[in-house]
PDB file of C-alpha atoms in Angstrom:
ATOM      1  CA  GLN F   1     -15.446   5.105  11.001  1.00 85.00           C
ATOM      2  CA  VAL F   2     -13.201   6.429   8.600  1.00 92.00           C
ATOM      3  CA  GLN F   3      -9.449   7.861  10.048  1.00 94.00           C
ATOM      4  CA  LEU F   4      -6.390   8.384   8.318  1.00 96.00           C
ATOM      5  CA  VAL F   5      -2.819   6.418   9.606  1.00 95.00           C
ATOM      6  CA  GLU F   6       0.093   7.916   8.716  1.00 95.00           C
ATOM      7  CA  SER F   7       3.863   5.741   9.150  1.00 96.00           C
ATOM      8  CA  GLY F   8       7.040   6.714   8.314  1.00 97.00           C
ATOM      9  CA  GLY F   9       8.077   9.445  10.107  1.00 96.00           C
ATOM     10  CA  GLY F  10      11.585   9.292  11.375  1.00 97.00           C
ATOM     11  CA  LEU F  11      15.326  10.793  12.025  1.00 98.00           C
ATOM     12  CA  VAL F  12      17.105  10.906   8.876  1.00 98.00           C
ATOM     13  CA  GLN F  13      20.482  13.412   8.079  1.00 98.00           C
ATOM     14  CA  PRO F  14      20.464  15.869   5.317  1.00 98.00           C
ATOM     15  CA  GLY F  15      20.197  14.407   2.340  1.00 98.00           C
ATOM     16  CA  GLU F  16      18.922  11.967   2.971  1.00 98.00           C
ATOM     17  CA  SER F  17      15.161   9.947   1.751  1.00 98.00           C
ATOM     18  CA  LEU F  18      11.689   8.539   3.715  1.00 98.00           C
ATOM     19  CA  ARG F  19       8.598   8.207   2.367  1.00 98.00           C
ATOM     20  CA  LEU F  20       6.032   8.510   3.926  1.00 98.00           C
ATOM     21  CA  SER F  21       2.203   7.140   3.728  1.00 98.00           C
ATOM     22  CA  CYS F  22      -0.738   7.408   4.843  1.00 97.00           C
ATOM     23  CA  ALA F  23      -3.478   5.105   4.787  1.00 97.00           C
ATOM     24  CA  ALA F  24      -7.527   5.576   4.990  1.00 96.00           C
ATOM     25  CA  SER F  25      -9.041   2.671   6.326  1.00 94.00           C
ATOM     26  CA  GLY F  26     -12.824   2.756   6.979  1.00 94.00           C
ATOM     27  CA  ARG F  27     -15.994   2.343   5.199  1.00 93.00           C
ATOM     28  CA  ILE F  28     -15.371   4.446   2.204  1.00 91.00           C
ATOM     29  CA  PHE F  29     -17.233   4.644  -1.187  1.00 91.00           C
ATOM     30  CA  SER F  30     -15.254   6.744  -2.513  1.00 91.00           C
ATOM     31  CA  VAL F  31     -12.106   8.867  -2.350  1.00 93.00           C
ATOM     32  CA  GLY F  32     -11.148  11.986  -3.771  1.00 94.00           C
ATOM     33  CA  ARG F  33      -8.324  14.445  -3.296  1.00 96.00           C
ATOM     34  CA  MET F  34      -5.612  13.692  -0.887  1.00 97.00           C
ATOM     35  CA  ALA F  35      -2.692  15.477   0.573  1.00 98.00           C
ATOM     36  CA  TRP F  36       0.095  15.824   2.986  1.00 98.00           C
ATOM     37  CA  TYR F  37       0.035  18.968   5.232  1.00 98.00           C
ATOM     38  CA  ARG F  38       2.908  19.753   7.552  1.00 98.00           C
ATOM     39  CA  ARG F  39       3.493  22.235  10.561  1.00 98.00           C
ATOM     40  CA  ALA F  40       6.955  22.812  11.301  1.00 96.00           C
ATOM     41  CA  PRO F  41       7.757  24.650  15.118  1.00 90.00           C
ATOM     42  CA  GLY F  42       6.574  28.071  15.283  1.00 92.00           C
ATOM     43  CA  LYS F  43       5.812  28.168  11.735  1.00 95.00           C
ATOM     44  CA  GLU F  44       2.005  27.929  10.196  1.00 96.00           C
ATOM     45  CA  ARG F  45       0.785  24.993   8.530  1.00 97.00           C
ATOM     46  CA  GLU F  46       1.971  24.539   4.951  1.00 97.00           C
ATOM     47  CA  LEU F  47      -0.701  22.569   2.344  1.00 98.00           C
ATOM     48  CA  VAL F  48       3.450  20.718   0.263  1.00 98.00           C
ATOM     49  CA  ALA F  49       1.456  18.037  -2.277  1.00 98.00           C
ATOM     50  CA  LEU F  50      -1.956  17.193  -3.724  1.00 98.00           C
ATOM     51  CA  ILE F  51      -2.611  15.068  -6.232  1.00 97.00           C
ATOM     52  CA  THR F  52      -6.544  14.292  -7.033  1.00 94.00           C
ATOM     53  CA  SER F  53      -7.652  11.465  -9.549  1.00 82.00           C
ATOM     54  CA  ASN F  54      -8.169  14.138 -12.711  1.00 84.00           C
ATOM     55  CA  GLU F  55      -5.774  17.193 -12.422  1.00 86.00           C
ATOM     56  CA  PRO F  56      -1.539  17.787 -12.742  1.00 88.00           C
ATOM     57  CA  THR F  57      -0.279  17.500  -8.917  1.00 93.00           C
ATOM     58  CA  THR F  58       0.607  20.741  -7.070  1.00 96.00           C
ATOM     59  CA  TYR F  59       3.534  21.389  -4.636  1.00 98.00           C
ATOM     60  CA  VAL F  60       5.012  23.976  -2.257  1.00 97.00           C
ATOM     61  CA  ASP F  61       7.696  25.701  -3.677  1.00 97.00           C
ATOM     62  CA  SER F  62      10.314  24.419  -1.662  1.00 97.00           C
ATOM     63  CA  VAL F  63       9.900  21.439  -2.173  1.00 98.00           C
ATOM     64  CA  LYS F  64       9.522  20.935  -6.112  1.00 98.00           C
ATOM     65  CA  GLY F  65      11.392  18.563  -7.370  1.00 97.00           C
ATOM     66  CA  ARG F  66      12.475  16.828  -4.062  1.00 98.00           C
ATOM     67  CA  PHE F  67       8.906  15.354  -3.202  1.00 98.00           C
ATOM     68  CA  THR F  68       5.975  12.837  -4.900  1.00 98.00           C
ATOM     69  CA  ILE F  69       3.181  12.754  -3.847  1.00 98.00           C
ATOM     70  CA  SER F  70       1.980   9.304  -5.159  1.00 96.00           C
ATOM     71  CA  ARG F  71      -1.786   7.584  -4.619  1.00 95.00           C
ATOM     72  CA  ASP F  72      -3.027   3.689  -4.704  1.00 95.00           C
ATOM     73  CA  ASN F  73      -6.252   4.366  -5.118  1.00 92.00           C
ATOM     74  CA  THR F  74      -6.873   0.457  -4.746  1.00 93.00           C
ATOM     75  CA  LYS F  75      -5.734   0.679  -1.309  1.00 95.00           C
ATOM     76  CA  ASN F  76      -6.777   4.013   0.076  1.00 95.00           C
ATOM     77  CA  THR F  77      -3.066   5.677   0.935  1.00 96.00           C
ATOM     78  CA  VAL F  78      -1.213   7.975  -0.402  1.00 97.00           C
ATOM     79  CA  TYR F  79       2.446   8.728  -0.025  1.00 98.00           C
ATOM     80  CA  LEU F  80       5.557  10.809  -0.285  1.00 98.00           C
ATOM     81  CA  GLN F  81       8.663  10.470  -1.289  1.00 98.00           C
ATOM     82  CA  MET F  82      10.735  12.659  -0.211  1.00 98.00           C
ATOM     83  CA  ASN F  83      13.867  13.004  -1.168  1.00 98.00           C
ATOM     84  CA  SER F  84      17.085  14.923  -0.121  1.00 98.00           C
ATOM     85  CA  LEU F  85      15.667  16.110   2.734  1.00 98.00           C
ATOM     86  CA  LYS F  86      17.085  19.934   4.470  1.00 98.00           C
ATOM     87  CA  PRO F  87      16.804  20.644   8.217  1.00 97.00           C
ATOM     88  CA  GLU F  88      13.781  23.208   7.130  1.00 96.00           C
ATOM     89  CA  ASP F  89      11.821  19.984   5.329  1.00 98.00           C
ATOM     90  CA  THR F  90      11.405  19.551  10.090  1.00 98.00           C
ATOM     91  CA  ALA F  91       8.264  19.277  10.954  1.00 98.00           C
ATOM     92  CA  LEU F  92       5.175  16.718  11.445  1.00 98.00           C
ATOM     93  CA  TYR F  93       3.427  16.462   8.386  1.00 98.00           C
ATOM     94  CA  TYR F  94      -0.059  15.546   8.111  1.00 97.00           C
ATOM     95  CA  CYS F  95      -2.269  13.283   5.993  1.00 97.00           C
ATOM     96  CA  ASN F  96      -5.116  15.104   4.473  1.00 98.00           C
ATOM     97  CA  ALA F  97      -8.266  13.254   2.240  1.00 97.00           C
ATOM     98  CA  TYR F  98     -11.534  14.256   1.409  1.00 96.00           C
ATOM     99  CA  LEU F  99     -13.895  11.157   1.720  1.00 95.00           C
ATOM    100  CA  LYS F 100     -16.719   9.874   1.024  1.00 93.00           C
ATOM    101  CA  ARG F 101     -18.208   7.221   3.049  1.00 92.00           C
ATOM    102  CA  THR F 102     -20.676   4.385   2.535  1.00 91.00           C
ATOM    103  CA  GLY F 103     -24.303   5.671   2.807  1.00 90.00           C
ATOM    104  CA  SER F 104     -22.866   9.167   2.502  1.00 90.00           C
ATOM    105  CA  TYR F 105     -24.505  11.791  -0.517  1.00 90.00           C
ATOM    106  CA  ILE F 106     -20.836  13.801   0.288  1.00 93.00           C
ATOM    107  CA  PHE F 107     -17.392  14.249   0.942  1.00 94.00           C
ATOM    108  CA  SER F 108     -16.110  15.260   4.256  1.00 95.00           C
ATOM    109  CA  GLU F 109     -12.936  15.839   5.316  1.00 97.00           C
ATOM    110  CA  TYR F 110     -10.731  13.786   7.596  1.00 97.00           C
ATOM    111  CA  TRP F 111      -6.358  14.519   9.506  1.00 97.00           C
ATOM    112  CA  GLY F 112      -4.762  12.349  10.370  1.00 97.00           C
ATOM    113  CA  ARG F 113      -2.638  12.821  13.473  1.00 97.00           C
ATOM    114  CA  GLY F 114       0.659  13.359  12.294  1.00 97.00           C
ATOM    115  CA  THR F 115       3.693  11.878  11.529  1.00 97.00           C
ATOM    116  CA  GLN F 116       7.572  13.636  13.153  1.00 98.00           C
ATOM    117  CA  VAL F 117       9.470  14.498  10.523  1.00 98.00           C
ATOM    118  CA  THR F 118      13.549  15.078  12.152  1.00 98.00           C
ATOM    119  CA  VAL F 119      16.666  15.830   9.589  1.00 98.00           C
ATOM    120  CA  SER F 120      19.064  16.741  11.579  1.00 97.00           C
ATOM    121  CA  SER F 121      23.237  16.300  11.391  1.00 95.00           C
TER     122      SER F 121
END
């Protein structure tokens, strides 16, 4: 069983920082692209940041210069460092990854259950 587990969410004030982590566990042979999405109340889910093994990282315009996505391939973990947080960053943040399970020939898409980030004074 492969799963993604997020951590690091919480309640912070505007201007503060948080670091989200997402660890993939299970019988994993290879990890492809990893990403963070978010869904704010009343809004559609949006891609926040994306990282692959051989392409530049991608960010939604609203977080450029404030958020940084990174990964540790030895731990099958992706991070999202969020600085200068704003109230509009409030959302449920989801981890997404394409993983190849041991014994499989293809990459499959997996989602975490989400971690809540609330930015409020």
